[in-house]
Tab-separated table of C-alpha atoms and ligand atoms in Angstrom:
chain	number	residue	atom	x	y	z
A	1405	MET	CA	-23.105	29.212	1.080
A	1406	ALA	CA	-24.153	26.355	-1.493
A	1407	ALA	CA	-24.677	22.740	-0.705
A	1408	ASP	CA	-21.650	20.484	-1.653
A	1409	ARG	CA	-22.764	19.020	-4.943
A	1410	ARG	CA	-22.477	15.114	-4.382
A	1411	THR	CA	-21.331	11.977	-5.931
A	1412	VAL	CA	-23.027	8.936	-5.502
A	1413	ILE	CA	-21.037	5.983	-6.373
A	1414	GLU	CA	-22.791	2.338	-5.930
A	1415	ASN	CA	-22.729	-1.337	-6.353
A	1416	CYS	CA	-18.320	-2.028	-5.839
A	1417	ALA	CA	-16.629	-3.980	-2.911
A	1418	ILE	CA	-14.819	-1.700	-0.648
A	1419	ALA	CA	-11.466	-1.786	0.665
A	1420	THR	CA	-11.814	0.820	3.483
A	1421	VAL	CA	-7.832	0.708	4.680
A	1422	ASP	CA	-9.063	2.170	8.158
A	1423	VAL	CA	-7.702	0.730	11.401
A	1424	ALA	CA	-10.982	-1.986	11.257
A	1425	ASP	CA	-9.256	-2.840	7.881
A	1426	THR	CA	-13.272	-2.241	6.956
A	1427	GLU	CA	-14.636	-4.088	3.886
A	1428	TYR	CA	-17.928	-4.517	2.129
A	1429	ALA	CA	-18.575	-6.631	-0.962
A	1430	THR	CA	-20.780	-4.505	-1.970
A	1431	GLY	CA	-21.315	-1.142	-0.537
A	1432	HIS	CA	-21.285	2.980	-1.941
A	1433	LEU	CA	-19.356	5.456	-1.055
A	1434	VAL	CA	-20.944	9.488	-1.081
A	1435	LEU	CA	-18.450	12.735	-1.753
A	1436	ALA	CA	-19.756	15.869	-1.194
A	1437	GLY	CA	-17.306	18.271	-2.386
A	1438	ASP	CA	-13.531	17.824	-1.591
A	1439	ARG	CA	-14.091	14.921	1.216
A	1440	ILE	CA	-15.895	11.397	1.875
A	1441	GLU	CA	-19.235	12.337	3.170
A	1442	SER	CA	-20.169	8.147	4.147
A	1443	LEU	CA	-19.797	5.028	3.245
A	1444	GLY	CA	-21.395	1.624	3.866
A	1445	PRO	CA	-22.744	-1.715	2.887
A	1446	GLY	CA	-25.716	-2.039	-0.094
A	1447	PRO	CA	-27.150	1.108	-1.894
A	1448	ALA	CA	-26.331	5.007	-1.266
A	1449	PRO	CA	-29.376	6.035	1.108
A	1450	GLU	CA	-32.313	7.287	-0.278
A	1451	GLY	CA	-33.479	11.307	-0.761
A	1452	LEU	CA	-29.593	12.839	-0.863
A	1453	GLU	CA	-30.046	16.451	-2.155
A	1454	ASN	CA	-27.683	18.006	-4.708
A	1455	VAL	CA	-26.477	14.649	-5.909
A	1456	THR	CA	-24.799	15.677	-9.475
A	1457	ARG	CA	-24.021	12.450	-10.279
A	1458	ARG	CA	-24.168	9.218	-9.744
A	1459	ILE	CA	-21.881	5.482	-11.093
A	1460	ASP	CA	-22.742	2.568	-11.018
A	1461	ALA	CA	-19.525	0.811	-9.985
A	1462	THR	CA	-20.288	-3.129	-10.823
A	1463	GLY	CA	-17.634	-4.755	-10.909
A	1464	HIS	CA	-15.522	-2.712	-9.264
A	1465	LEU	CA	-13.326	-2.434	-6.226
A	1466	ALA	CA	-12.558	1.298	-4.751
A	1467	THR	CA	-9.477	1.862	-2.857
A	1468	PRO	CA	-7.832	4.925	-1.395
A	1469	GLY	CA	-6.072	6.894	-4.122
A	1470	LEU	CA	-2.245	4.716	-3.629
A	1471	VAL	CA	0.436	7.371	-2.052
A	1472	ASN	CA	3.657	6.820	-3.561
A	1473	THR	CA	6.526	7.924	-0.929
A	1474	HIS	CA	9.673	8.429	-2.997
A	1475	HIS	CA	10.892	8.963	-6.779
A	1476	HIS	CA	12.925	11.154	-8.576
A	1477	PHE	CA	11.346	12.599	-11.402
A	1478	TYR	CA	14.070	13.961	-13.456
A	1479	GLN	CA	15.421	10.461	-13.997
A	1480	TRP	CA	12.090	9.793	-16.891
A	1481	LEU	CA	14.406	11.155	-19.486
A	1482	THR	CA	17.604	8.832	-18.557
A	1483	ARG	CA	15.475	5.644	-17.868
A	1484	GLY	CA	16.563	2.217	-19.795
A	1485	LEU	CA	20.931	3.392	-18.944
A	1486	ALA	CA	22.902	1.512	-16.673
A	1487	THR	CA	21.067	-1.399	-16.461
A	1488	ASP	CA	23.583	-3.900	-15.189
A	1489	HIS	CA	25.216	-1.665	-12.300
A	1490	ASN	CA	24.980	-1.648	-8.810
A	1491	LEU	CA	23.947	1.513	-6.872
A	1492	PHE	CA	27.393	3.035	-6.858
A	1493	ASP	CA	28.561	2.045	-10.365
A	1494	TRP	CA	24.895	3.278	-11.789
A	1495	LEU	CA	25.302	6.925	-10.074
A	1496	VAL	CA	28.853	7.360	-11.473
A	1497	ALA	CA	27.872	6.246	-14.852
A	1498	LEU	CA	24.200	8.756	-14.419
A	1499	TYR	CA	25.569	11.908	-12.413
A	1500	PRO	CA	27.401	13.618	-15.564
A	1501	THR	CA	24.373	13.125	-17.349
A	1502	TRP	CA	22.048	14.539	-14.641
A	1503	ALA	CA	23.989	17.682	-14.025
A	1504	ARG	CA	23.368	18.917	-17.856
A	1505	ILE	CA	19.092	19.075	-17.174
A	1506	ASP	CA	17.589	22.152	-17.467
A	1507	GLU	CA	14.095	23.521	-16.923
A	1508	ALA	CA	12.370	22.164	-19.610
A	1509	MET	CA	13.975	19.048	-19.033
A	1510	VAL	CA	12.842	18.767	-15.689
A	1511	HIS	CA	9.109	20.046	-16.395
A	1512	ALA	CA	8.685	17.521	-19.199
A	1513	ALA	CA	9.896	14.138	-16.935
A	1514	ALA	CA	7.330	15.476	-13.974
A	1515	GLN	CA	5.345	15.545	-16.467
A	1516	GLY	CA	5.808	11.993	-17.387
A	1517	SER	CA	6.697	10.694	-14.039
A	1518	LEU	CA	3.123	12.066	-12.855
A	1519	ALA	CA	1.438	10.352	-15.442
A	1520	MET	CA	2.718	7.405	-15.351
A	1521	MET	CA	1.326	7.096	-11.681
A	1522	ALA	CA	-1.825	9.213	-11.560
A	1523	ARG	CA	-2.949	6.508	-14.605
A	1524	GLY	CA	-2.428	3.735	-12.421
A	1525	GLY	CA	-3.904	4.899	-9.470
A	1526	VAL	CA	-1.434	7.346	-7.841
A	1527	THR	CA	-3.330	10.357	-6.081
A	1528	THR	CA	-0.338	11.379	-3.835
A	1529	ALA	CA	2.661	11.994	-5.605
A	1530	MET	CA	6.410	12.552	-4.073
A	1531	ASP	CA	9.536	13.838	-5.886
A	1532	HIS	CA	13.205	14.093	-4.372
A	1533	HIS	CA	14.265	16.283	-6.687
A	1534	TYR	CA	18.590	17.426	-5.763
A	1535	VAL	CA	20.295	17.616	-8.739
A	1536	PHE	CA	20.276	21.748	-9.119
A	1537	PRO	CA	22.877	22.525	-11.491
A	1538	ARG	CA	24.512	26.277	-11.733
A	1539	GLY	CA	21.944	28.230	-13.780
A	1540	SER	CA	19.169	25.715	-14.761
A	1541	GLY	CA	16.523	28.012	-13.895
A	1542	ASP	CA	13.611	27.076	-11.252
A	1543	LEU	CA	13.549	23.542	-11.123
A	1544	SER	CA	10.998	23.284	-7.837
A	1545	GLU	CA	9.038	26.034	-9.673
A	1546	ALA	CA	8.792	23.583	-13.240
A	1547	ILE	CA	8.262	20.535	-10.997
A	1548	ILE	CA	5.438	21.762	-8.785
A	1549	THR	CA	3.602	23.108	-11.610
A	1550	ALA	CA	3.429	19.822	-13.333
A	1551	ALA	CA	2.225	18.445	-10.545
A	1552	ARG	CA	-0.673	21.272	-9.782
A	1553	ASP	CA	-1.514	20.878	-13.426
A	1554	MET	CA	-2.134	17.713	-13.189
A	1555	GLY	CA	-4.610	17.710	-10.457
A	1556	VAL	CA	-2.204	15.240	-8.263
A	1557	ARG	CA	-1.711	15.923	-4.507
A	1558	PHE	CA	2.023	16.364	-4.174
A	1559	THR	CA	5.069	16.332	-1.710
A	1560	LEU	CA	8.308	17.927	-3.092
A	1561	ALA	CA	11.124	16.622	-0.944
A	1562	ARG	CA	13.658	19.597	-1.979
A	1563	GLY	CA	17.233	17.593	-1.914
A	1564	SER	CA	21.117	18.579	-2.132
A	1565	MET	CA	23.935	17.336	-2.601
A	1566	ASP	CA	27.498	19.404	-1.165
A	1567	ARG	CA	29.677	16.952	-0.891
A	1568	GLY	CA	31.448	15.844	-3.692
A	1569	GLU	CA	34.773	13.978	-4.875
A	1570	SER	CA	37.157	16.319	-3.766
A	1571	ASP	CA	35.302	15.891	-0.244
A	1572	GLY	CA	35.372	12.371	0.030
A	1573	GLY	CA	31.491	12.104	-1.484
A	1574	LEU	CA	30.341	9.688	-4.492
A	1575	PRO	CA	29.242	13.085	-7.068
A	1576	PRO	CA	31.361	14.768	-9.437
A	1577	ASP	CA	32.481	18.436	-7.642
A	1578	PHE	CA	30.484	19.877	-11.139
A	1579	ALA	CA	27.218	18.125	-9.513
A	1580	VAL	CA	26.681	19.921	-6.130
A	1581	GLU	CA	25.579	23.287	-4.469
A	1582	THR	CA	27.914	24.968	-1.657
A	1583	LEU	CA	26.309	24.012	1.491
A	1584	ASP	CA	24.818	27.571	1.913
A	1585	ASP	CA	22.798	27.780	-1.213
A	1586	ALA	CA	21.446	24.637	-0.702
A	1587	LEU	CA	20.309	25.746	2.739
A	1588	ALA	CA	18.733	28.753	1.655
A	1589	ALA	CA	16.961	27.537	-1.545
A	1590	THR	CA	15.576	24.847	0.016
A	1591	GLU	CA	13.893	27.615	3.013
A	1592	GLU	CA	12.845	29.736	-0.049
A	1593	THR	CA	11.724	26.764	-1.527
A	1594	VAL	CA	9.313	26.257	1.636
A	1595	ARG	CA	8.245	29.646	2.228
A	1596	ARG	CA	7.477	29.795	-1.293
A	1597	HIS	CA	5.290	26.677	-1.363
A	1598	HIS	CA	4.591	24.935	1.290
A	1599	ASP	CA	0.969	24.910	1.935
A	1600	THR	CA	-0.432	24.175	5.532
A	1601	SER	CA	-4.057	24.386	4.871
A	1602	PRO	CA	-6.552	21.280	5.090
A	1603	GLY	CA	-6.480	19.659	2.067
A	1604	ALA	CA	-3.330	21.419	0.854
A	1605	MET	CA	-2.017	19.520	-2.536
A	1606	THR	CA	1.256	21.034	-2.255
A	1607	GLN	CA	3.883	20.758	0.299
A	1608	ILE	CA	7.601	20.687	0.998
A	1609	ALA	CA	9.983	18.513	2.634
A	1610	VAL	CA	13.741	19.381	3.115
A	1611	ALA	CA	16.319	16.355	1.711
A	1612	PRO	CA	19.475	16.040	1.708
A	1613	CYS	CA	20.095	13.469	-0.831
A	1614	SER	CA	22.140	11.035	0.781
A	1615	PRO	CA	24.967	10.002	3.485
A	1616	PHE	CA	27.784	9.717	0.416
A	1617	SER	CA	26.630	13.031	-1.070
A	1618	VAL	CA	25.781	15.308	1.717
A	1619	SER	CA	27.952	16.784	4.086
A	1620	THR	CA	27.704	16.099	8.090
A	1621	GLU	CA	27.366	20.115	8.143
A	1622	LEU	CA	24.120	20.024	5.749
A	1623	MET	CA	22.585	16.892	7.507
A	1624	ARG	CA	22.328	18.724	10.664
A	1625	GLN	CA	21.615	22.059	9.650
A	1626	GLY	CA	19.077	20.638	7.113
A	1627	ALA	CA	17.561	19.084	10.053
A	1628	GLU	CA	17.310	22.206	12.160
A	1629	LEU	CA	16.166	24.574	9.412
A	1630	ALA	CA	13.388	21.522	8.906
A	1631	ARG	CA	12.360	21.892	12.482
A	1632	ARG	CA	12.538	25.363	12.689
A	1633	LEU	CA	10.129	25.826	9.014
A	1634	GLY	CA	7.988	22.723	10.873
A	1635	VAL	CA	8.172	20.551	7.779
A	1636	ARG	CA	9.150	17.207	6.993
A	1637	LEU	CA	12.694	15.558	6.478
A	1638	HIS	CA	12.960	13.161	4.254
A	1639	THR	CA	16.591	11.284	2.468
A	1640	HIS	CA	18.244	7.974	1.568
A	1641	GLY	CA	19.275	5.299	4.289
A	1642	SER	CA	20.925	1.878	4.481
A	1643	GLU	CA	20.124	1.032	0.958
A	1644	THR	CA	23.445	-1.069	-0.038
A	1645	VAL	CA	26.309	-3.127	1.752
A	1646	GLU	CA	29.004	-0.108	0.061
A	1647	GLU	CA	26.935	2.761	1.888
A	1648	GLU	CA	27.030	1.037	5.007
A	1649	LYS	CA	31.081	0.444	4.390
A	1650	PHE	CA	31.152	4.262	3.406
A	1651	CYS	CA	29.538	4.933	6.883
A	1652	HIS	CA	31.789	3.213	9.069
A	1653	GLU	CA	34.797	4.427	6.949
A	1654	LEU	CA	33.802	7.938	6.802
A	1655	PHE	CA	31.886	8.413	10.284
A	1656	GLY	CA	33.265	5.354	12.072
A	1657	MET	CA	29.631	3.909	12.858
A	1658	GLY	CA	26.879	2.459	10.777
A	1659	PRO	CA	23.973	4.965	8.707
A	1660	THR	CA	21.452	4.366	11.417
A	1661	ASP	CA	23.963	5.852	14.473
A	1662	TYR	CA	24.755	8.410	12.026
A	1663	PHE	CA	21.204	9.889	11.348
A	1664	ALA	CA	21.105	9.733	15.055
A	1665	SER	CA	23.852	11.517	15.759
A	1666	THR	CA	23.031	14.176	13.260
A	1667	GLY	CA	19.009	14.362	14.211
A	1668	TRP	CA	17.674	12.817	12.105
A	1669	LEU	CA	15.483	9.774	14.108
A	1670	GLY	CA	11.859	11.612	14.555
A	1671	GLU	CA	8.397	11.068	13.768
A	1672	ASP	CA	8.504	14.285	11.143
A	1673	VAL	CA	11.189	12.158	9.316
A	1674	TRP	CA	11.404	9.188	6.792
A	1675	MET	CA	13.491	7.690	4.773
A	1676	ALA	CA	13.679	5.805	1.237
A	1677	HIS	CA	15.171	2.340	1.129
A	1678	CYS	CA	16.382	0.928	4.970
A	1679	VAL	CA	17.491	-2.541	3.404
A	1680	HIS	CA	20.471	-3.059	5.928
A	1681	MET	CA	19.008	-2.381	9.192
A	1682	ASN	CA	20.045	-4.826	12.559
A	1683	ASP	CA	17.666	-4.926	15.046
A	1684	SER	CA	18.842	-2.490	17.016
A	1685	ASP	CA	18.156	0.038	13.879
A	1686	ILE	CA	14.701	-1.096	13.712
A	1687	ALA	CA	14.687	-1.202	18.041
A	1688	ALA	CA	15.663	2.879	16.692
A	1689	PHE	CA	13.272	3.415	14.132
A	1690	ALA	CA	9.865	2.135	15.754
A	1691	ARG	CA	10.697	4.589	19.217
A	1692	THR	CA	11.651	7.280	16.999
A	1693	GLY	CA	8.717	6.997	15.100
A	1694	THR	CA	11.039	7.005	11.617
A	1695	GLY	CA	8.956	6.053	8.937
A	1696	VAL	CA	10.437	3.998	5.811
A	1697	ALA	CA	9.891	4.085	1.850
A	1698	HIS	CA	10.091	0.899	0.990
A	1699	CYS	CA	10.807	0.776	-2.691
A	1700	PRO	CA	11.594	-3.375	-3.798
A	1701	SER	CA	11.621	-2.634	-7.404
A	1702	SER	CA	14.781	-0.428	-7.087
A	1703	ASN	CA	16.269	-2.386	-4.508
A	1704	ALA	CA	16.149	-5.698	-6.576
A	1705	ARG	CA	16.825	-3.614	-9.939
A	1706	LEU	CA	20.340	-2.279	-8.090
A	1707	ALA	CA	20.719	-5.743	-6.332
A	1708	ALA	CA	20.518	-3.316	-2.945
A	1709	GLY	CA	18.948	-6.439	-1.079
A	1710	ILE	CA	15.784	-6.819	0.767
A	1711	ALA	CA	14.785	-4.142	3.154
A	1712	ARG	CA	13.175	-6.296	6.556
A	1713	VAL	CA	9.353	-4.887	6.138
A	1714	PRO	CA	7.708	-7.743	8.155
A	1715	ASP	CA	10.413	-6.757	11.357
A	1716	MET	CA	9.723	-3.457	10.428
A	1717	LEU	CA	6.101	-3.651	10.638
A	1718	ALA	CA	5.984	-6.144	13.788
A	1719	ALA	CA	8.341	-3.731	15.292
A	1720	GLY	CA	5.792	-0.891	14.866
A	1721	VAL	CA	7.931	1.250	12.155
A	1722	PRO	CA	5.171	3.420	9.841
A	1723	VAL	CA	6.484	2.236	5.739
A	1724	GLY	CA	5.315	3.175	2.763
A	1725	LEU	CA	5.451	2.141	-0.864
A	1726	GLY	CA	8.446	4.400	-3.016
A	1727	VAL	CA	8.298	3.630	-7.171
A	1728	ASP	CA	12.032	5.349	-6.726
A	1729	GLY	CA	13.353	7.098	-10.028
A	1730	THR	CA	12.659	5.353	-13.312
A	1731	ALA	CA	16.717	5.207	-14.309
A	1732	SER	CA	16.374	2.215	-11.463
A	1733	ASN	CA	12.781	1.019	-11.834
A	1734	GLU	CA	11.254	2.088	-15.433
A	1735	SER	CA	7.937	0.845	-14.889
A	1736	GLY	CA	6.844	4.336	-12.694
A	1737	GLU	CA	4.340	2.899	-11.438
A	1738	LEU	CA	2.696	2.233	-8.138
A	1739	HIS	CA	0.411	-0.553	-8.097
A	1740	THR	CA	3.161	-2.869	-9.045
A	1741	GLU	CA	4.885	-1.856	-6.371
A	1742	LEU	CA	2.171	-3.954	-3.979
A	1743	ARG	CA	2.483	-7.070	-5.861
A	1744	ASN	CA	6.624	-6.745	-5.515
A	1745	ALA	CA	6.154	-5.420	-1.867
A	1746	LEU	CA	4.309	-8.912	-1.309
A	1747	LEU	CA	6.618	-11.328	-3.096
A	1748	ILE	CA	10.286	-9.946	-2.559
A	1749	ASN	CA	9.053	-10.150	1.772
A	1750	ARG	CA	7.692	-13.807	1.251
A	1751	LEU	CA	11.411	-14.406	-0.608
A	1752	GLY	CA	13.873	-12.654	1.794
A	1753	ALA	CA	11.630	-13.828	5.279
A	1754	HIS	CA	11.235	-17.215	3.887
A	1755	ARG	CA	7.912	-17.249	5.195
A	1756	GLU	CA	4.345	-17.314	3.752
A	1757	LYS	CA	2.889	-15.382	5.713
A	1758	ALA	CA	5.664	-12.046	5.864
A	1759	LEU	CA	2.863	-9.879	4.573
A	1760	THR	CA	-0.572	-10.153	3.341
A	1761	ALA	CA	-2.337	-8.896	0.622
A	1762	ARG	CA	-4.406	-6.563	2.652
A	1763	GLN	CA	-1.229	-5.521	4.555
A	1764	ALA	CA	0.437	-4.896	0.926
A	1765	LEU	CA	-2.341	-2.455	0.247
A	1766	ARG	CA	-1.859	-0.740	3.626
A	1767	LEU	CA	1.351	0.082	2.601
A	1768	GLY	CA	0.530	1.720	-0.480
A	1769	THR	CA	-1.959	3.889	1.035
A	1770	HIS	CA	-2.633	4.634	4.408
A	1771	GLY	CA	1.377	3.325	5.458
A	1772	GLY	CA	2.471	6.249	2.811
A	1773	ALA	CA	-0.003	9.071	4.687
A	1774	ARG	CA	1.230	7.921	7.768
A	1775	VAL	CA	5.309	8.614	6.476
A	1776	LEU	CA	3.915	11.179	4.541
A	1777	GLY	CA	2.501	12.775	7.873
A	1778	ARG	CA	-1.318	13.116	6.282
A	1779	ALA	CA	-2.492	9.620	7.630
A	1780	ASP	CA	-5.279	12.015	8.912
A	1781	GLU	CA	-6.661	13.692	5.570
A	1782	ILE	CA	-5.410	10.783	3.221
A	1783	GLY	CA	-4.832	6.676	3.101
A	1784	SER	CA	-8.199	5.686	4.038
A	1785	LEU	CA	-11.887	5.730	3.061
A	1786	GLU	CA	-13.375	7.203	5.992
A	1787	PRO	CA	-16.160	9.991	6.262
A	1788	GLY	CA	-14.744	13.537	6.603
A	1789	LYS	CA	-11.457	12.252	4.802
A	1790	LEU	CA	-10.708	13.622	1.316
A	1791	ALA	CA	-12.106	12.165	-1.333
A	1792	ASP	CA	-8.694	11.175	-2.965
A	1793	LEU	CA	-9.860	7.002	-4.294
A	1794	VAL	CA	-9.754	5.125	-7.013
A	1795	LEU	CA	-12.232	2.279	-8.751
A	1796	TRP	CA	-10.161	-0.430	-10.015
A	1797	ARG	CA	-12.095	-2.543	-12.760
A	1798	MET	CA	-12.055	-6.284	-11.277
A	1799	ASP	CA	-14.762	-8.102	-14.087
A	1800	THR	CA	-12.947	-8.092	-16.689
A	1801	LEU	CA	-10.170	-11.016	-18.393
A	1802	ALA	CA	-7.430	-10.484	-15.608
A	1803	HIS	CA	-9.069	-10.442	-12.581
A	1804	ALA	CA	-12.827	-11.827	-13.088
A	1805	SER	CA	-12.072	-15.135	-11.750
A	1806	ILE	CA	-10.308	-14.382	-8.552
A	1807	ALA	CA	-13.391	-13.883	-6.039
A	1808	ASP	CA	-11.631	-11.681	-3.602
A	1809	PRO	CA	-10.864	-8.021	-5.646
A	1810	VAL	CA	-7.963	-7.467	-2.959
A	1811	THR	CA	-6.369	-11.055	-3.700
A	1812	ALA	CA	-6.918	-10.076	-7.280
A	1813	LEU	CA	-5.602	-6.101	-6.846
A	1814	VAL	CA	-2.515	-7.350	-4.990
A	1815	PHE	CA	-1.354	-10.602	-6.309
A	1816	GLY	CA	-2.602	-10.247	-9.982
A	1817	ALA	CA	-2.112	-8.268	-12.783
A	1818	ALA	CA	-2.090	-4.407	-13.487
A	1819	ALA	CA	-5.652	-4.096	-12.587
A	1820	PRO	CA	-7.308	-0.839	-15.237
A	1821	VAL	CA	-8.162	2.527	-12.863
A	1822	THR	CA	-11.967	3.556	-14.221
A	1823	ALA	CA	-12.017	6.048	-12.137
A	1824	SER	CA	-9.601	8.243	-9.925
A	1825	PHE	CA	-10.550	11.280	-7.392
A	1826	VAL	CA	-8.117	13.814	-6.127
A	1827	ASN	CA	-9.893	16.070	-3.466
A	1828	GLY	CA	-12.948	14.898	-5.344
A	1829	ARG	CA	-11.656	15.689	-8.631
A	1830	GLN	CA	-11.647	12.708	-10.999
A	1831	ILE	CA	-8.434	12.389	-12.637
A	1832	VAL	CA	-8.456	9.319	-14.732
A	1833	GLU	CA	-11.383	7.742	-16.789
A	1834	ASN	CA	-10.948	4.518	-17.992
A	1835	GLY	CA	-7.246	4.395	-17.630
A	1836	ARG	CA	-6.885	7.553	-19.210
A	1837	LEU	CA	-5.589	10.997	-17.767
A	1838	LEU	CA	-8.481	13.885	-17.986
A	1839	THR	CA	-5.628	16.317	-17.060
A	1840	ALA	CA	-3.054	16.190	-19.772
A	1841	ASP	CA	-2.433	14.862	-23.066
A	1842	GLU	CA	-0.508	11.508	-22.736
A	1843	ASP	CA	0.256	11.122	-26.120
A	1844	ALA	CA	1.568	15.136	-26.005
A	1845	VAL	CA	3.765	14.196	-22.708
A	1846	ALA	CA	4.784	10.946	-24.297
A	1847	ARG	CA	6.190	13.157	-27.689
A	1848	THR	CA	7.395	16.101	-25.369
A	1849	THR	CA	9.316	13.244	-22.763
A	1850	ARG	CA	10.963	11.980	-25.951
A	1851	ALA	CA	11.627	14.848	-27.231
A	1852	GLU	CA	13.425	16.299	-23.739
A	1853	ALA	CA	15.049	12.733	-23.417
A	1854	ARG	CA	16.713	13.152	-26.667
A	1855	ARG	CA	18.124	16.616	-26.030
A	1856	LEU	CA	19.727	15.658	-22.795
A	1857	ALA	CA	21.406	12.667	-23.954
A	1858	ARG	CA	22.750	14.969	-27.252
A	1859	ILE	CA	23.638	17.739	-24.293
A	1860	ALA	CA	25.633	15.009	-22.384
A	1861	GLY	CA	27.257	13.554	-25.504
A	1862	GLN	CA	25.682	9.727	-25.527
A	1863	VAL	CA	24.846	10.166	-28.600
B	518	ZN	ZN1	15.796	7.354	-4.192
């Protein structure tokens, strides 16, 4: 077999986000095939064979690629609506429109969501998709195809809802599936698409939507299904005070106790939000290794509250960052969440050391890899790991006067991405996608958003 082709990157600052937080003021990386072969201070070793590309990354910071742990791609078509609503009002306002999505719309929305994240340094994306209107086509396939074509590593959390209004749930009855249909379709999606091989680009998780849109039976059987198939579990949890009240009224307990009672705490589980957690909830997450997708912008947008991330980290809870759907975070970018996580958690804790720039970067990289169950392959720059990394440009007006590049990246304006690699393949160059025509994606998403609005009777 021919030796792997090597790419040498030199003269950049490097934040490895390894366990010791190793950094180099000026260093090099050698990529071989889909892996990081070596890295360290100063120039690359001389005499390397099979070097097909050398990148002079002077003025740049290299970090692991960003890992997004919570999103709803389809919401790309309903951005900027219900802008002054809390979670439940916002959901009720948007469910009727969401229930009209079809395959072409979902594909376009996935392209828009993925493109926006990828050009901003995301190398691993996820989509929690839980709206499957009858007769709307193969939505999972449409989403997975979009991710594959974009060249982004991807987890599809196959969602579901089976608790409609007539069963005391929040979504209208026409927007939900039956218990049996949801379980069968989820199992089929796992069997068809979940890749367990090293460096996998597509993985599937089992992901009933939330306590207020899913029956207890679907929560229970969903957890059993995931464990039988060996895949991870994802859902929304403890997002708002209204959800907490709902759980107490319907189940006679708070969300975390409800999750415990349905088999939903464990190392193979991660949950979005986890805003309203008391000390014993956080202890239960820490004890069981249950992960959290922290979504600061979405929580602020919907006035949900501030998750206790510093307390979670102190207790040992795995925490990653999430954009959340773009109907509750119109920017759709993960790199801004690094900054928002830092600022919001300092506000929430009234403490200037509540979260540091380096902790924020860790949440967006290694923390995300942990909650997706992939920390052995991605999330830090180390020899043998997959070559998922970003070169951030730090020598322009926006950042050049800030001496420390990690401080510049997290505290400063969104940094331009000069290059982004997934499995050693470059997918972004100078802020533009190499794997898709951004202008064409913008046009398609606009057309599909208009078509959805028309069908849903908004215009
Ligand atoms: Zn969400």
